[in-house]
Coordinates of C-alpha atoms and ligand atoms in Angstrom, one line a residue:
M65 CA -16.1 27.0 -26.3
R66 CA -17.3 25.1 -23.1
Y67 CA -17.1 21.2 -23.2
N68 CA -19.5 19.2 -21.0
F69 CA -17.5 16.0 -19.8
D70 CA -20.6 14.9 -18.0
V71 CA -21.9 13.8 -21.4
P72 CA -21.8 9.8 -21.8
V73 CA -20.3 8.9 -25.1
D74 CA -20.8 5.7 -26.5
R75 CA -18.2 3.5 -27.2
S76 CA -20.1 0.6 -28.3
N77 CA -19.4 0.9 -31.9
N78 CA -16.0 2.5 -31.4
L79 CA -13.7 -0.6 -31.5
A80 CA -12.2 1.1 -28.1
A81 CA -10.0 -1.6 -26.6
K82 CA -11.0 -0.5 -23.1
F83 CA -14.4 -2.2 -23.6
D84 CA -13.9 -4.7 -26.5
E85 CA -11.2 -6.7 -25.0
R86 CA -12.9 -7.0 -21.5
K87 CA -14.1 -10.5 -22.2
N88 CA -10.5 -11.4 -23.0
K89 CA -8.8 -9.2 -19.9
F90 CA -11.5 -10.0 -17.0
G91 CA -13.2 -13.0 -18.2
R92 CA -16.5 -11.2 -18.8
E93 CA -17.8 -8.1 -20.8
D94 CA -20.0 -6.5 -18.3
V95 CA -17.2 -5.0 -16.0
I96 CA -17.3 -1.3 -16.0
P97 CA -14.1 -0.7 -17.6
L98 CA -11.7 1.7 -15.9
W99 CA -8.3 0.1 -16.8
I100 CA -6.3 1.2 -20.2
A101 CA -5.2 4.7 -20.0
D102 CA -7.4 6.6 -22.3
M103 CA -10.5 8.7 -21.6
D104 CA -14.1 8.4 -22.0
F105 CA -14.8 12.0 -23.5
M106 CA -15.2 13.1 -26.7
V107 CA -11.4 14.9 -28.0
A108 CA -11.4 18.9 -28.5
Q109 CA -13.4 20.6 -31.1
P110 CA -10.3 21.7 -33.1
I111 CA -9.1 18.3 -33.3
M112 CA -12.4 16.8 -34.4
D113 CA -12.5 19.5 -37.3
A114 CA -9.0 18.8 -38.5
I115 CA -9.8 15.1 -38.8
Q116 CA -13.0 15.7 -40.7
Q117 CA -11.3 18.2 -42.9
R118 CA -8.9 15.8 -43.7
A119 CA -11.2 13.0 -44.3
S120 CA -13.9 15.0 -46.2
Q121 CA -10.4 15.5 -48.9
G122 CA -11.3 11.5 -49.6
I123 CA -7.7 10.7 -50.6
F124 CA -5.2 9.4 -48.2
G125 CA -1.8 8.6 -50.0
Y126 CA 1.6 8.8 -48.6
T127 CA 1.6 11.9 -46.0
S128 CA 4.7 14.3 -45.6
R129 CA 5.1 16.0 -42.4
P130 CA 5.3 19.7 -42.8
V131 CA 7.9 22.0 -40.9
S132 CA 4.8 23.5 -38.5
Y133 CA 4.3 20.1 -37.2
F134 CA 7.4 20.2 -35.2
E135 CA 6.9 23.7 -34.7
S136 CA 3.9 23.2 -33.0
V137 CA 5.4 20.8 -30.5
C138 CA 8.3 23.2 -29.5
D139 CA 5.6 26.0 -29.1
W140 CA 3.7 23.9 -26.5
Q141 CA 6.7 22.8 -24.7
K142 CA 8.2 26.6 -24.7
R143 CA 4.9 28.0 -23.8
R144 CA 3.7 25.3 -21.1
N145 CA 7.1 24.3 -19.8
H146 CA 9.6 27.0 -20.5
W147 CA 11.4 24.3 -22.4
E148 CA 13.5 25.4 -25.8
I149 CA 13.8 22.5 -27.9
D150 CA 16.2 22.3 -30.6
R151 CA 14.2 21.6 -33.6
D152 CA 16.8 19.6 -35.2
L153 CA 16.9 17.1 -32.3
I154 CA 13.2 15.9 -32.4
G155 CA 11.8 12.8 -34.1
F156 CA 8.8 10.9 -34.7
N157 CA 7.5 7.7 -33.3
L158 CA 4.4 5.5 -33.6
G159 CA 4.1 5.8 -29.6
V160 CA 6.2 6.2 -26.3
V161 CA 6.3 2.6 -25.9
P162 CA 7.8 1.9 -29.3
A163 CA 10.3 4.8 -28.4
L164 CA 11.4 3.1 -25.1
C165 CA 11.5 -0.2 -26.7
T166 CA 14.1 1.5 -29.3
A167 CA 15.9 3.2 -26.9
V168 CA 16.6 0.0 -25.0
R169 CA 17.3 -2.0 -28.1
E170 CA 19.8 0.7 -29.4
F171 CA 21.5 1.7 -26.2
S172 CA 22.1 -1.4 -24.3
E173 CA 23.0 -5.0 -25.0
E174 CA 21.2 -8.2 -24.1
K175 CA 21.5 -9.2 -20.3
D176 CA 22.2 -5.5 -19.4
K177 CA 20.3 -4.2 -16.4
I178 CA 17.6 -1.1 -16.7
L179 CA 16.4 0.8 -13.9
F180 CA 13.3 2.0 -12.7
L181 CA 11.1 3.2 -9.9
T182 CA 8.1 0.6 -8.8
P183 CA 5.5 0.5 -8.7
V184 CA 5.5 1.7 -12.3
Y185 CA 4.0 1.5 -15.6
S186 CA 3.9 -2.1 -16.6
E187 CA 5.1 -2.0 -19.9
F188 CA 8.7 -0.7 -18.6
F189 CA 8.8 -4.5 -17.6
D190 CA 7.7 -6.2 -20.6
T191 CA 10.0 -3.8 -22.7
V192 CA 12.9 -4.6 -20.9
E193 CA 12.3 -8.0 -20.7
K194 CA 10.9 -8.5 -24.1
W195 CA 14.3 -7.3 -25.4
G196 CA 16.4 -9.7 -23.3
R197 CA 17.4 -7.1 -20.8
I198 CA 17.1 -7.3 -17.1
A199 CA 14.8 -5.1 -14.7
L200 CA 16.6 -3.9 -11.9
T201 CA 13.8 -2.1 -9.6
S202 CA 14.0 0.5 -6.8
A203 CA 10.9 0.6 -4.9
L204 CA 9.5 4.0 -4.0
K205 CA 8.8 4.5 -0.3
E206 CA 5.3 5.4 0.9
E207 CA 4.7 7.6 3.9
N208 CA 1.5 8.9 5.0
Q209 CA 0.0 8.0 1.5
H210 CA 2.6 10.0 -0.3
Y211 CA 5.3 8.1 -2.2
T212 CA 9.0 9.2 -2.4
V213 CA 12.4 7.8 -3.8
D214 CA 14.6 6.0 -1.5
F215 CA 17.5 7.4 -2.7
Q216 CA 19.8 5.0 -0.5
D217 CA 18.6 2.3 -2.3
F218 CA 18.2 3.9 -5.8
E219 CA 22.4 4.4 -5.6
E220 CA 22.8 1.1 -4.7
K221 CA 21.2 0.2 -7.5
L222 CA 23.1 2.2 -9.5
K223 CA 26.1 1.1 -8.0
Q224 CA 25.1 -2.3 -9.8
G225 CA 26.0 -0.9 -13.2
P226 CA 22.5 -0.5 -15.3
K227 CA 22.8 0.6 -18.5
M228 CA 19.8 2.8 -18.4
F229 CA 17.4 4.4 -16.2
I230 CA 13.8 4.8 -17.4
L231 CA 12.3 7.6 -15.5
C232 CA 8.4 8.0 -15.2
S233 CA 7.7 11.5 -14.8
P234 CA 4.8 12.2 -13.5
H235 CA 4.8 8.8 -12.4
N236 CA 2.2 6.3 -13.4
P237 CA 0.3 4.6 -11.5
V238 CA 0.9 6.9 -8.4
G239 CA 0.9 10.1 -9.5
R240 CA 3.8 12.1 -8.4
V241 CA 5.2 15.0 -10.3
W242 CA 8.5 14.7 -9.4
S243 CA 9.7 18.3 -7.5
R244 CA 13.0 20.0 -9.2
E245 CA 15.0 18.8 -6.2
E246 CA 14.1 15.1 -6.7
L247 CA 14.9 15.4 -10.3
V248 CA 18.3 17.0 -9.8
K249 CA 19.3 14.1 -7.2
M250 CA 18.0 11.6 -9.8
G251 CA 19.9 13.1 -12.6
E252 CA 23.1 13.7 -10.8
L253 CA 23.1 10.4 -9.5
C254 CA 22.8 9.0 -13.1
L255 CA 25.7 11.1 -14.1
K256 CA 27.8 10.0 -11.5
Y257 CA 27.3 6.3 -12.3
N258 CA 27.4 7.1 -15.9
V259 CA 23.5 5.7 -16.6
M260 CA 21.8 7.1 -19.6
V261 CA 18.3 8.3 -18.9
I262 CA 15.2 7.7 -20.6
S263 CA 12.4 10.3 -19.8
D264 CA 9.1 9.1 -20.5
E265 CA 7.1 12.3 -19.9
I266 CA 3.8 11.0 -21.8
H267 CA 1.5 12.0 -18.5
S268 CA 3.6 15.7 -18.5
D269 CA 0.3 17.7 -19.7
L270 CA -1.9 16.3 -17.3
M271 CA -1.0 18.5 -14.2
L272 CA -3.6 18.9 -11.3
W273 CA -4.0 21.2 -8.4
G274 CA -1.6 23.9 -10.1
K275 CA 1.1 21.7 -10.1
K276 CA 4.1 22.3 -12.8
H277 CA 6.1 20.1 -14.9
I278 CA 9.6 20.2 -15.0
P279 CA 11.2 18.6 -18.4
F280 CA 14.1 16.4 -17.0
A281 CA 16.3 17.6 -20.2
S282 CA 15.6 21.2 -19.1
I283 CA 17.1 21.0 -16.0
S284 CA 20.9 21.7 -16.9
E285 CA 23.2 21.0 -20.2
A286 CA 24.4 17.9 -18.6
F287 CA 21.0 16.7 -18.2
A288 CA 20.0 17.2 -21.8
R289 CA 23.3 15.7 -22.9
N290 CA 22.0 12.3 -21.3
T291 CA 18.4 12.1 -21.8
I292 CA 16.3 11.2 -24.6
T293 CA 12.6 12.3 -23.9
C294 CA 9.5 10.9 -24.7
I295 CA 6.7 13.1 -25.4
S296 CA 2.9 12.6 -26.8
A297 CA -0.1 14.6 -27.8
T298 CA -2.0 11.4 -27.8
K299 CA -2.2 10.8 -23.9
T300 CA -2.9 14.5 -23.3
F301 CA -5.6 14.9 -26.1
N302 CA -7.2 11.2 -26.2
L303 CA -5.7 10.3 -29.3
A304 CA -3.9 7.0 -28.8
G305 CA -5.8 5.1 -31.7
L306 CA -3.8 7.7 -34.2
Q307 CA -0.5 6.7 -32.9
A308 CA 1.9 9.4 -33.1
S309 CA 4.6 10.7 -30.4
T310 CA 7.5 12.8 -29.9
T311 CA 11.1 11.8 -29.0
I312 CA 13.5 14.7 -28.2
F313 CA 17.2 13.2 -28.3
P314 CA 20.5 15.0 -26.6
N315 CA 22.6 15.1 -29.9
A316 CA 22.9 14.0 -33.6
E317 CA 24.7 10.7 -33.1
V318 CA 22.0 9.5 -30.7
K319 CA 19.1 10.4 -33.1
A320 CA 20.9 8.8 -35.9
K321 CA 21.2 5.7 -34.2
F322 CA 17.7 5.7 -33.0
E323 CA 16.3 6.5 -36.2
G324 CA 18.3 4.3 -38.0
F325 CA 16.4 1.3 -36.7
W326 CA 12.6 3.2 -37.7
Q327 CA 14.4 3.5 -41.2
R328 CA 15.4 -0.1 -41.6
L329 CA 11.5 -0.7 -40.8
D330 CA 10.8 2.2 -43.0
I331 CA 8.5 3.4 -40.5
T332 CA 9.1 7.3 -40.7
R333 CA 5.8 8.9 -41.8
N334 CA 2.9 9.9 -40.0
N335 CA -0.5 8.6 -40.9
C336 CA -2.7 11.4 -43.0
F337 CA -4.8 11.9 -39.6
S338 CA -2.1 12.2 -36.9
V339 CA -0.3 14.7 -38.9
V340 CA -3.3 17.2 -38.7
A341 CA -4.6 15.9 -35.4
V342 CA -1.4 16.3 -33.2
E343 CA -0.9 19.9 -34.7
A344 CA -4.4 20.9 -34.0
A345 CA -4.1 19.6 -30.6
Y346 CA -0.9 21.4 -29.6
R347 CA -2.0 25.0 -31.2
Y348 CA -5.7 24.8 -30.3
G349 CA -6.6 22.3 -27.7
E350 CA -5.4 23.8 -24.5
D351 CA -8.7 25.4 -23.5
W352 CA -10.2 21.8 -23.9
L353 CA -7.0 20.6 -21.9
E354 CA -7.6 23.0 -18.9
Q355 CA -11.3 22.1 -18.8
L356 CA -10.8 18.2 -18.8
L357 CA -8.0 18.8 -15.9
R358 CA -10.6 20.8 -13.5
Y359 CA -13.4 17.7 -14.5
V360 CA -10.4 15.2 -13.6
E361 CA -9.9 16.6 -10.3
Q362 CA -13.3 16.6 -9.4
N363 CA -13.3 13.0 -10.2
I364 CA -10.5 12.4 -8.0
L365 CA -12.0 14.4 -5.3
Y366 CA -15.2 12.2 -5.5
V367 CA -13.6 8.9 -5.4
K368 CA -11.3 10.3 -2.6
E369 CA -14.3 11.4 -0.6
F370 CA -16.4 8.4 -1.5
C371 CA -13.9 5.6 -0.1
D372 CA -13.2 8.2 3.0
E373 CA -16.9 7.8 3.9
N374 CA -17.7 4.4 2.5
I375 CA -15.0 2.5 2.4
P376 CA -12.5 2.9 4.7
Q377 CA -10.7 -0.3 3.8
I378 CA -9.9 1.1 0.6
K379 CA -7.1 4.4 0.8
T380 CA -6.9 6.2 -2.2
Y381 CA -3.8 8.1 -3.1
F382 CA -4.0 11.9 -4.4
P383 CA -2.5 12.0 -7.8
E384 CA -0.6 15.1 -8.3
S385 CA -0.8 14.1 -11.8
T386 CA -2.8 11.7 -14.3
Y387 CA -6.1 10.7 -14.3
L388 CA -5.2 7.4 -12.5
M389 CA -5.9 6.5 -9.0
W390 CA -4.0 4.1 -7.1
L391 CA -6.1 2.4 -4.5
D392 CA -4.4 0.7 -1.6
C393 CA -6.9 -2.3 -0.9
R394 CA -4.6 -4.3 1.6
A395 CA -7.2 -3.8 4.2
L396 CA -9.7 -6.3 2.2
N397 CA -7.1 -8.7 3.0
L398 CA -8.0 -10.9 -0.1
G399 CA -4.6 -11.2 -1.5
G400 CA -3.7 -11.0 -5.0
D401 CA -6.1 -13.1 -7.4
A402 CA -8.9 -13.0 -4.8
L403 CA -8.7 -9.1 -5.0
V404 CA -8.8 -9.3 -8.7
N405 CA -11.7 -11.8 -8.7
F406 CA -13.6 -9.5 -6.0
M407 CA -13.3 -6.5 -8.3
V408 CA -14.3 -8.4 -11.4
N409 CA -17.0 -10.7 -10.1
E410 CA -18.2 -9.1 -7.0
A411 CA -17.9 -5.3 -7.9
N412 CA -18.4 -5.6 -11.5
L413 CA -15.2 -3.4 -12.2
G414 CA -12.6 -3.6 -14.5
L415 CA -9.1 -2.3 -12.9
G416 CA -5.7 -2.4 -13.6
D417 CA -4.0 -5.0 -11.1
G418 CA -1.3 -3.6 -8.9
R419 CA 1.0 -6.4 -9.6
A420 CA 1.7 -5.9 -13.1
F421 CA 3.3 -2.5 -11.8
G422 CA 5.6 -4.7 -10.0
T423 CA 4.3 -4.2 -6.4
D424 CA 2.9 -6.5 -3.8
A425 CA -0.6 -7.8 -4.0
G426 CA -3.4 -5.4 -2.8
F427 CA -3.0 -2.3 -5.0
M428 CA -5.4 -1.7 -8.0
R429 CA -5.3 0.9 -10.3
M430 CA -8.7 3.1 -11.4
N431 CA -8.7 5.2 -14.5
V432 CA -11.3 8.3 -13.5
A433 CA -11.0 9.9 -16.9
C434 CA -14.9 9.2 -17.5
P435 CA -18.1 11.0 -16.9
K436 CA -18.9 11.2 -13.2
A437 CA -22.0 9.2 -13.6
T438 CA -20.0 6.2 -14.6
L439 CA -17.8 6.7 -11.6
E440 CA -20.9 6.9 -9.3
K441 CA -22.0 3.6 -10.7
A442 CA -18.6 1.8 -10.1
M443 CA -18.4 3.5 -6.6
N444 CA -21.4 2.2 -5.7
H445 CA -21.0 -1.6 -7.0
L446 CA -17.6 -1.2 -4.8
K447 CA -19.3 0.0 -1.6
Q448 CA -22.0 -3.1 -2.0
A449 CA -19.4 -5.5 -2.7
V450 CA -17.3 -4.3 0.4
D451 CA -20.4 -4.5 2.4
R452 CA -21.0 -7.9 1.5
L453 CA -17.6 -8.8 2.2
V454 CA -17.1 -7.7 5.5
K455 CA -20.7 -8.2 7.0
Ligands
PLP275 C1 4.0 6.0 -18.5 C2 3.2 5.7 -19.8 N1 4.3 5.3 -21.1 C3 3.9 5.0 -22.2 C4 2.5 5.0 -22.3 C5 1.8 4.2 -23.5 O1 2.2 5.1 -24.7 P1 1.9 5.0 -26.2 O2 0.4 4.7 -26.5 O3 2.4 6.1 -26.8 O4 2.7 3.7 -26.7 C6 1.6 4.8 -21.3 C7 -0.1 4.7 -21.4 O5 -0.7 4.8 -20.4 C8 2.0 5.0 -19.7 O6 1.2 5.3 -19.0

């Protein structure tokens, strides 16, 4: 089936956080919302069909998870990433952030250091700090608008004795798809310093320009034994409101400790919609995903070319994955709060403030998973605001 991602979707009645929380987040409700990471696109038809079919049954009692649910996860990983997962080592979670919180809570102690590479998804900081641990960061190196790991610094940080390393693969917000060589280097260093790896691979289905994802735990037996992996169909297929993710454990002991936490809360089941939607997504959603990725690539090209031609003060990074673009706005010379104020009140845009990702002022994150017409409007607002600023 052919999907048309140009069709605008009205989210005004959708209880969409991205739209309805604008006043709270940006102080006004008329900004074009290009912040939180969901997409302004309708989901794949087989997912709609599965949910509608389930809704039409009109009975929504306690829901059991069929064996085919996790089989669909394994089949997807095998088909797309050549990763054979042991079905006994898979678990359900309400989301990747809840899974990260659980890993931090169960496998480290208060005041332990937790390492990650910055700039990074802001919840990494929140998760670590909420649970009384200490964020230990290693800044990525930037050369020619390309970010790489500073391995010398990474090793220095490992020497400081963190309990775990939270890997973001691919990396939000800079869009890097780590190469095998980079992953092997990170993994070997973590083994050398006896540091457990939590691999957040939530964006791993959103590969652009023919890039291939390498699941960290698939690299070697030794890596698999040292890693908890978090994946989710909700990011890939725009189902975040259904709250269901998958965690892959290194062994039965780690799984039991991790899941013990959820059992004590009595949260072990999918809800009745996620159980059918996730399986439909993994079994029948690939066609939609491939079309989506081609559309996102065009949106990225559009923003990049628009900035190069019209707003040279804003440098864009070319993401290898995700639908998130990292914008270097330092040449606007606005600093932190003034840049946010400029984006909101002059350009009328609701973007992610780069400082929340643990970097210096001057960066913004833009979500380009929306119809191109929305982006055209956004980029024209931005150009006009910059023209007024620099004239
Ligand atoms: C790297 C990363 N991890 C986790 C999440 C959120 O996961 P969930 O909604 O499953 O808690 C996001 C959302 O943008 C993300 O970018």
